[in-house]
Amino acid sequence: CWLAPLAVLTLVATLPQGAQAQLISISPGLMAGGSLSTFTGNTVSDVKNYAGFIAGGFVRIGLAGFAFQPGVYYTTKGVESGDFSETTGTGSKEALDYIQIPIVIRLHIGPIYVGGGPAVGFKLGCKITLGAAPSSSQDCAGNSGDYNPKSLEYTGILEAGLEFGKFSLGGRADLGLSNVVEAANSGNVSAIDTKTRTVSVVAAIRF
Protein backbone atom coordinates (compact mmCIF):
# COMPACT_ATOMS: atom_id res chain seq x y z
CA CYS A 1 0.00 0.00 0.00
CA TRP A 2 2.98 2.31 0.55
CA LEU A 3 3.78 2.05 -3.18
CA ALA A 4 0.52 3.75 -4.11
CA PRO A 5 1.59 7.31 -3.13
CA LEU A 6 4.88 6.79 -4.99
CA ALA A 7 3.01 5.70 -8.11
CA VAL A 8 0.77 8.77 -7.90
CA LEU A 9 3.77 11.08 -7.48
CA THR A 10 5.45 9.51 -10.51
CA LEU A 11 2.33 10.03 -12.59
CA VAL A 12 1.93 13.65 -11.52
CA ALA A 13 5.59 14.37 -12.29
CA THR A 14 4.85 13.62 -15.96
CA LEU A 15 2.05 16.20 -16.14
CA PRO A 16 2.50 19.85 -17.24
CA GLN A 17 3.26 22.30 -14.44
CA GLY A 18 -0.17 23.90 -14.64
CA ALA A 19 -1.89 20.58 -14.14
CA GLN A 20 0.46 19.72 -11.25
CA ALA A 21 -0.46 22.95 -9.46
CA GLN A 22 -4.15 22.07 -9.67
CA LEU A 23 -3.61 18.57 -8.20
CA ILE A 24 -1.16 19.37 -5.40
CA SER A 25 -2.24 21.30 -2.29
CA ILE A 26 0.13 22.54 0.42
CA SER A 27 -1.12 23.84 3.76
CA PRO A 28 0.48 24.35 7.20
CA GLY A 29 -1.37 23.48 10.37
CA LEU A 30 -1.35 23.07 14.14
CA MET A 31 -2.14 19.98 16.18
CA ALA A 32 -2.60 19.41 19.93
CA GLY A 33 -4.07 16.79 22.22
CA GLY A 34 -3.89 14.75 25.38
CA SER A 35 -2.13 11.42 25.76
CA LEU A 36 -1.64 8.37 27.96
CA SER A 37 1.73 6.62 27.87
CA THR A 38 3.58 3.81 29.56
CA PHE A 39 6.73 1.71 29.29
CA THR A 40 6.86 -1.91 28.15
CA GLY A 41 9.70 -4.42 28.28
CA ASN A 42 11.57 -6.88 30.43
CA THR A 43 12.54 -4.24 33.00
CA VAL A 44 8.95 -3.03 33.45
CA SER A 45 6.38 -4.41 35.89
CA ASP A 46 3.49 -3.10 37.99
CA VAL A 47 3.11 0.26 36.23
CA LYS A 48 0.23 2.51 35.21
CA ASN A 49 -0.30 5.15 32.54
CA TYR A 50 1.19 8.62 32.63
CA ALA A 51 -1.03 11.51 31.46
CA GLY A 52 0.72 13.90 29.08
CA PHE A 53 0.15 15.94 25.92
CA ILE A 54 1.40 16.65 22.42
CA ALA A 55 1.43 19.98 20.54
CA GLY A 56 3.11 21.37 17.45
CA GLY A 57 2.90 22.15 13.77
CA PHE A 58 2.92 20.32 10.45
CA VAL A 59 2.82 20.84 6.71
CA ARG A 60 0.25 18.94 4.66
CA ILE A 61 1.13 18.14 1.04
CA GLY A 62 -2.03 16.68 -0.50
CA LEU A 63 -2.20 14.79 -3.75
CA ALA A 64 -5.05 12.71 -5.26
CA GLY A 65 -6.46 11.35 -2.02
CA PHE A 66 -3.09 10.97 -0.34
CA ALA A 67 -1.22 13.37 1.93
CA PHE A 68 2.42 13.58 2.93
CA GLN A 69 2.60 15.22 6.36
CA PRO A 70 5.90 15.95 8.14
CA GLY A 71 5.67 17.74 11.49
CA VAL A 72 7.51 18.99 14.55
CA TYR A 73 5.88 18.36 17.94
CA TYR A 74 6.62 18.79 21.61
CA THR A 75 5.43 15.65 23.39
CA THR A 76 5.55 14.32 26.93
CA LYS A 77 5.76 10.63 27.78
CA GLY A 78 6.28 8.71 30.97
CA VAL A 79 5.20 6.04 33.40
CA GLU A 80 4.00 5.77 36.98
CA SER A 81 4.74 2.92 39.35
CA GLY A 82 1.66 0.96 40.34
CA ASP A 83 1.84 2.26 43.91
CA PHE A 84 2.50 5.93 43.05
CA SER A 85 0.41 8.21 45.25
CA GLU A 86 1.00 11.72 46.48
CA THR A 87 -1.59 11.08 49.20
CA THR A 88 0.18 8.11 50.79
CA GLY A 89 3.65 9.23 49.74
CA THR A 90 4.55 6.01 47.93
CA GLY A 91 5.99 5.06 44.54
CA SER A 92 7.39 7.28 41.80
CA LYS A 93 6.72 8.57 38.30
CA GLU A 94 9.09 9.29 35.43
CA ALA A 95 8.39 11.97 32.81
CA LEU A 96 10.29 12.48 29.53
CA ASP A 97 10.04 15.48 27.22
CA TYR A 98 10.75 15.14 23.50
CA ILE A 99 10.85 17.14 20.31
CA GLN A 100 9.41 14.63 17.85
CA ILE A 101 9.68 14.77 14.05
CA PRO A 102 7.27 12.35 12.32
CA ILE A 103 6.83 11.76 8.60
CA VAL A 104 3.34 10.41 8.02
CA ILE A 105 1.60 9.31 4.82
CA ARG A 106 -2.19 9.54 4.92
CA LEU A 107 -4.98 8.10 2.84
CA HIS A 108 -8.19 10.16 2.70
CA ILE A 109 -11.54 8.52 1.88
CA GLY A 110 -14.26 11.12 2.22
CA PRO A 111 -14.05 12.56 5.74
CA ILE A 112 -12.09 9.54 7.02
CA TYR A 113 -8.30 9.42 7.12
CA VAL A 114 -5.82 6.72 8.08
CA GLY A 115 -2.07 7.00 8.10
CA GLY A 116 1.26 5.91 9.41
CA GLY A 117 4.98 6.47 9.26
CA PRO A 118 8.24 6.73 11.21
CA ALA A 119 9.25 9.33 13.79
CA VAL A 120 12.37 10.31 15.67
CA GLY A 121 12.30 11.94 19.11
CA PHE A 122 15.03 14.15 20.57
CA LYS A 123 14.99 14.03 24.37
CA LEU A 124 14.83 17.45 26.02
CA GLY A 125 14.66 16.27 29.62
CA CYS A 126 13.69 13.55 32.06
CA LYS A 127 12.42 13.94 35.62
CA ILE A 128 11.62 11.51 38.43
CA THR A 129 9.06 12.48 41.05
CA LEU A 130 8.67 10.55 44.30
CA GLY A 131 5.29 10.17 45.95
CA ALA A 132 6.93 11.15 49.21
CA ALA A 133 8.08 14.47 47.71
CA PRO A 134 5.60 15.38 44.92
CA SER A 135 6.56 19.05 44.90
CA SER A 136 10.16 18.32 43.89
CA SER A 137 11.58 16.37 40.94
CA GLN A 138 15.03 14.97 40.28
CA ASP A 139 16.85 14.57 37.00
CA CYS A 140 16.68 10.98 35.75
CA ALA A 141 20.42 10.72 35.13
CA GLY A 142 21.91 8.87 38.06
CA ASN A 143 18.52 8.44 39.78
CA SER A 144 16.95 5.70 37.63
CA GLY A 145 18.69 2.70 39.16
CA ASP A 146 20.53 0.63 36.57
CA TYR A 147 19.57 2.74 33.53
CA ASN A 148 19.49 6.24 32.07
CA PRO A 149 17.22 7.60 29.29
CA LYS A 150 18.67 7.74 25.79
CA SER A 151 18.92 11.01 23.88
CA LEU A 152 17.10 9.63 20.79
CA GLU A 153 13.95 7.53 20.41
CA TYR A 154 12.64 5.94 17.20
CA THR A 155 8.92 5.19 17.01
CA GLY A 156 6.20 4.22 14.56
CA ILE A 157 3.09 6.36 14.18
CA LEU A 158 -0.40 5.04 13.38
CA GLU A 159 -3.37 7.39 13.13
CA ALA A 160 -7.00 7.57 12.08
CA GLY A 161 -9.78 10.10 12.36
CA LEU A 162 -12.28 12.39 10.73
CA GLU A 163 -11.60 15.59 8.80
CA PHE A 164 -14.18 18.25 8.03
CA GLY A 165 -12.81 21.05 5.89
CA LYS A 166 -9.75 22.42 7.66
CA PHE A 167 -10.55 20.81 11.03
CA SER A 168 -9.84 17.24 12.09
CA LEU A 169 -10.21 15.06 15.17
CA GLY A 170 -8.56 11.69 15.57
CA GLY A 171 -6.58 9.11 17.47
CA ARG A 172 -2.83 8.61 17.34
CA ALA A 173 -0.71 5.65 18.45
CA ASP A 174 3.01 6.28 19.03
CA LEU A 175 4.75 2.90 19.36
CA GLY A 176 8.37 2.69 20.46
CA LEU A 177 10.71 0.84 18.10
CA SER A 178 13.99 1.50 19.91
CA ASN A 179 15.13 1.02 23.47
CA VAL A 180 14.30 4.22 25.35
CA VAL A 181 16.93 3.65 28.05
CA GLU A 182 20.54 2.57 28.26
CA ALA A 183 22.40 0.81 31.02
CA ALA A 184 24.06 2.98 33.63
CA ASN A 185 26.99 0.56 33.51
CA SER A 186 28.18 -1.68 30.67
CA GLY A 187 27.47 -4.86 32.61
CA ASN A 188 23.70 -4.36 32.25
CA VAL A 189 23.51 -3.43 28.54
CA SER A 190 22.11 -6.76 27.33
CA ALA A 191 19.55 -6.97 30.14
CA ILE A 192 17.55 -3.86 29.21
CA ASP A 193 14.62 -3.80 26.78
CA THR A 194 12.29 -0.86 27.47
CA LYS A 195 10.09 0.92 24.93
CA THR A 196 7.38 3.57 25.15
CA ARG A 197 3.74 3.17 24.15
CA THR A 198 1.59 6.29 23.78
CA VAL A 199 -2.02 6.79 22.71
CA SER A 200 -3.34 10.31 22.03
CA VAL A 201 -6.58 12.04 21.11
CA VAL A 202 -5.71 15.02 18.93
CA ALA A 203 -7.37 17.95 17.17
CA ALA A 204 -5.86 19.84 14.25
CA ILE A 205 -6.51 22.87 12.10
CA ARG A 206 -5.01 23.76 8.72
CA PHE A 207 -4.56 27.26 7.34
Short mmCIF file of C-alpha atoms in Angstrom, two decimals, residues 2-172:
data_model
loop_
_atom_site.label_atom_id
_atom_site.label_comp_id
_atom_site.label_asym_id
_atom_site.label_seq_id
_atom_site.Cartn_x
_atom_site.Cartn_y
_atom_site.Cartn_z
CA TRP A 2 2.98 2.31 0.55
CA LEU A 3 3.78 2.05 -3.18
CA ALA A 4 0.52 3.75 -4.11
CA PRO A 5 1.59 7.31 -3.13
CA LEU A 6 4.88 6.79 -4.99
CA ALA A 7 3.01 5.70 -8.11
CA VAL A 8 0.77 8.77 -7.90
CA LEU A 9 3.77 11.08 -7.48
CA THR A 10 5.45 9.51 -10.51
CA LEU A 11 2.33 10.03 -12.59
CA VAL A 12 1.93 13.65 -11.52
CA ALA A 13 5.59 14.37 -12.29
CA THR A 14 4.85 13.62 -15.96
CA LEU A 15 2.05 16.20 -16.14
CA PRO A 16 2.50 19.85 -17.24
CA GLN A 17 3.26 22.30 -14.44
CA GLY A 18 -0.17 23.90 -14.64
CA ALA A 19 -1.89 20.58 -14.14
CA GLN A 20 0.46 19.72 -11.25
CA ALA A 21 -0.46 22.95 -9.46
CA GLN A 22 -4.15 22.07 -9.67
CA LEU A 23 -3.61 18.57 -8.20
CA ILE A 24 -1.16 19.37 -5.40
CA SER A 25 -2.24 21.30 -2.29
CA ILE A 26 0.13 22.54 0.42
CA SER A 27 -1.12 23.84 3.76
CA PRO A 28 0.48 24.35 7.20
CA GLY A 29 -1.37 23.48 10.37
CA LEU A 30 -1.35 23.07 14.14
CA MET A 31 -2.14 19.98 16.18
CA ALA A 32 -2.60 19.41 19.93
CA GLY A 33 -4.07 16.79 22.22
CA GLY A 34 -3.89 14.75 25.38
CA SER A 35 -2.13 11.42 25.76
CA LEU A 36 -1.64 8.37 27.96
CA SER A 37 1.73 6.62 27.87
CA THR A 38 3.58 3.81 29.56
CA PHE A 39 6.73 1.71 29.29
CA THR A 40 6.86 -1.91 28.15
CA GLY A 41 9.70 -4.42 28.28
CA ASN A 42 11.57 -6.88 30.43
CA THR A 43 12.54 -4.24 33.00
CA VAL A 44 8.95 -3.03 33.45
CA SER A 45 6.38 -4.41 35.89
CA ASP A 46 3.49 -3.10 37.99
CA VAL A 47 3.11 0.26 36.23
CA LYS A 48 0.23 2.51 35.21
CA ASN A 49 -0.30 5.15 32.54
CA TYR A 50 1.19 8.62 32.63
CA ALA A 51 -1.03 11.51 31.46
CA GLY A 52 0.72 13.90 29.08
CA PHE A 53 0.15 15.94 25.92
CA ILE A 54 1.40 16.65 22.42
CA ALA A 55 1.43 19.98 20.54
CA GLY A 56 3.11 21.37 17.45
CA GLY A 57 2.90 22.15 13.77
CA PHE A 58 2.92 20.32 10.45
CA VAL A 59 2.82 20.84 6.71
CA ARG A 60 0.25 18.94 4.66
CA ILE A 61 1.13 18.14 1.04
CA GLY A 62 -2.03 16.68 -0.50
CA LEU A 63 -2.20 14.79 -3.75
CA ALA A 64 -5.05 12.71 -5.26
CA GLY A 65 -6.46 11.35 -2.02
CA PHE A 66 -3.09 10.97 -0.34
CA ALA A 67 -1.22 13.37 1.93
CA PHE A 68 2.42 13.58 2.93
CA GLN A 69 2.60 15.22 6.36
CA PRO A 70 5.90 15.95 8.14
CA GLY A 71 5.67 17.74 11.49
CA VAL A 72 7.51 18.99 14.55
CA TYR A 73 5.88 18.36 17.94
CA TYR A 74 6.62 18.79 21.61
CA THR A 75 5.43 15.65 23.39
CA THR A 76 5.55 14.32 26.93
CA LYS A 77 5.76 10.63 27.78
CA GLY A 78 6.28 8.71 30.97
CA VAL A 79 5.20 6.04 33.40
CA GLU A 80 4.00 5.77 36.98
CA SER A 81 4.74 2.92 39.35
CA GLY A 82 1.66 0.96 40.34
CA ASP A 83 1.84 2.26 43.91
CA PHE A 84 2.50 5.93 43.05
CA SER A 85 0.41 8.21 45.25
CA GLU A 86 1.00 11.72 46.48
CA THR A 87 -1.59 11.08 49.20
CA THR A 88 0.18 8.11 50.79
CA GLY A 89 3.65 9.23 49.74
CA THR A 90 4.55 6.01 47.93
CA GLY A 91 5.99 5.06 44.54
CA SER A 92 7.39 7.28 41.80
CA LYS A 93 6.72 8.57 38.30
CA GLU A 94 9.09 9.29 35.43
CA ALA A 95 8.39 11.97 32.81
CA LEU A 96 10.29 12.48 29.53
CA ASP A 97 10.04 15.48 27.22
CA TYR A 98 10.75 15.14 23.50
CA ILE A 99 10.85 17.14 20.31
CA GLN A 100 9.41 14.63 17.85
CA ILE A 101 9.68 14.77 14.05
CA PRO A 102 7.27 12.35 12.32
CA ILE A 103 6.83 11.76 8.60
CA VAL A 104 3.34 10.41 8.02
CA ILE A 105 1.60 9.31 4.82
CA ARG A 106 -2.19 9.54 4.92
CA LEU A 107 -4.98 8.10 2.84
CA HIS A 108 -8.19 10.16 2.70
CA ILE A 109 -11.54 8.52 1.88
CA GLY A 110 -14.26 11.12 2.22
CA PRO A 111 -14.05 12.56 5.74
CA ILE A 112 -12.09 9.54 7.02
CA TYR A 113 -8.30 9.42 7.12
CA VAL A 114 -5.82 6.72 8.08
CA GLY A 115 -2.07 7.00 8.10
CA GLY A 116 1.26 5.91 9.41
CA GLY A 117 4.98 6.47 9.26
CA PRO A 118 8.24 6.73 11.21
CA ALA A 119 9.25 9.33 13.79
CA VAL A 120 12.37 10.31 15.67
CA GLY A 121 12.30 11.94 19.11
CA PHE A 122 15.03 14.15 20.57
CA LYS A 123 14.99 14.03 24.37
CA LEU A 124 14.83 17.45 26.02
CA GLY A 125 14.66 16.27 29.62
CA CYS A 126 13.69 13.55 32.06
CA LYS A 127 12.42 13.94 35.62
CA ILE A 128 11.62 11.51 38.43
CA THR A 129 9.06 12.48 41.05
CA LEU A 130 8.67 10.55 44.30
CA GLY A 131 5.29 10.17 45.95
CA ALA A 132 6.93 11.15 49.21
CA ALA A 133 8.08 14.47 47.71
CA PRO A 134 5.60 15.38 44.92
CA SER A 135 6.56 19.05 44.90
CA SER A 136 10.16 18.32 43.89
CA SER A 137 11.58 16.37 40.94
CA GLN A 138 15.03 14.97 40.28
CA ASP A 139 16.85 14.57 37.00
CA CYS A 140 16.68 10.98 35.75
CA ALA A 141 20.42 10.72 35.13
CA GLY A 142 21.91 8.87 38.06
CA ASN A 143 18.52 8.44 39.78
CA SER A 144 16.95 5.70 37.63
CA GLY A 145 18.69 2.70 39.16
CA ASP A 146 20.53 0.63 36.57
CA TYR A 147 19.57 2.74 33.53
CA ASN A 148 19.49 6.24 32.07
CA PRO A 149 17.22 7.60 29.29
CA LYS A 150 18.67 7.74 25.79
CA SER A 151 18.92 11.01 23.88
CA LEU A 152 17.10 9.63 20.79
CA GLU A 153 13.95 7.53 20.41
CA TYR A 154 12.64 5.94 17.20
CA THR A 155 8.92 5.19 17.01
CA GLY A 156 6.20 4.22 14.56
CA ILE A 157 3.09 6.36 14.18
CA LEU A 158 -0.40 5.04 13.38
CA GLU A 159 -3.37 7.39 13.13
CA ALA A 160 -7.00 7.57 12.08
CA GLY A 161 -9.78 10.10 12.36
CA LEU A 162 -12.28 12.39 10.73
CA GLU A 163 -11.60 15.59 8.80
CA PHE A 164 -14.18 18.25 8.03
CA GLY A 165 -12.81 21.05 5.89
CA LYS A 166 -9.75 22.42 7.66
CA PHE A 167 -10.55 20.81 11.03
CA SER A 168 -9.84 17.24 12.09
CA LEU A 169 -10.21 15.06 15.17
CA GLY A 170 -8.56 11.69 15.57
CA GLY A 171 -6.58 9.11 17.47
CA ARG A 172 -2.83 8.61 17.34
#
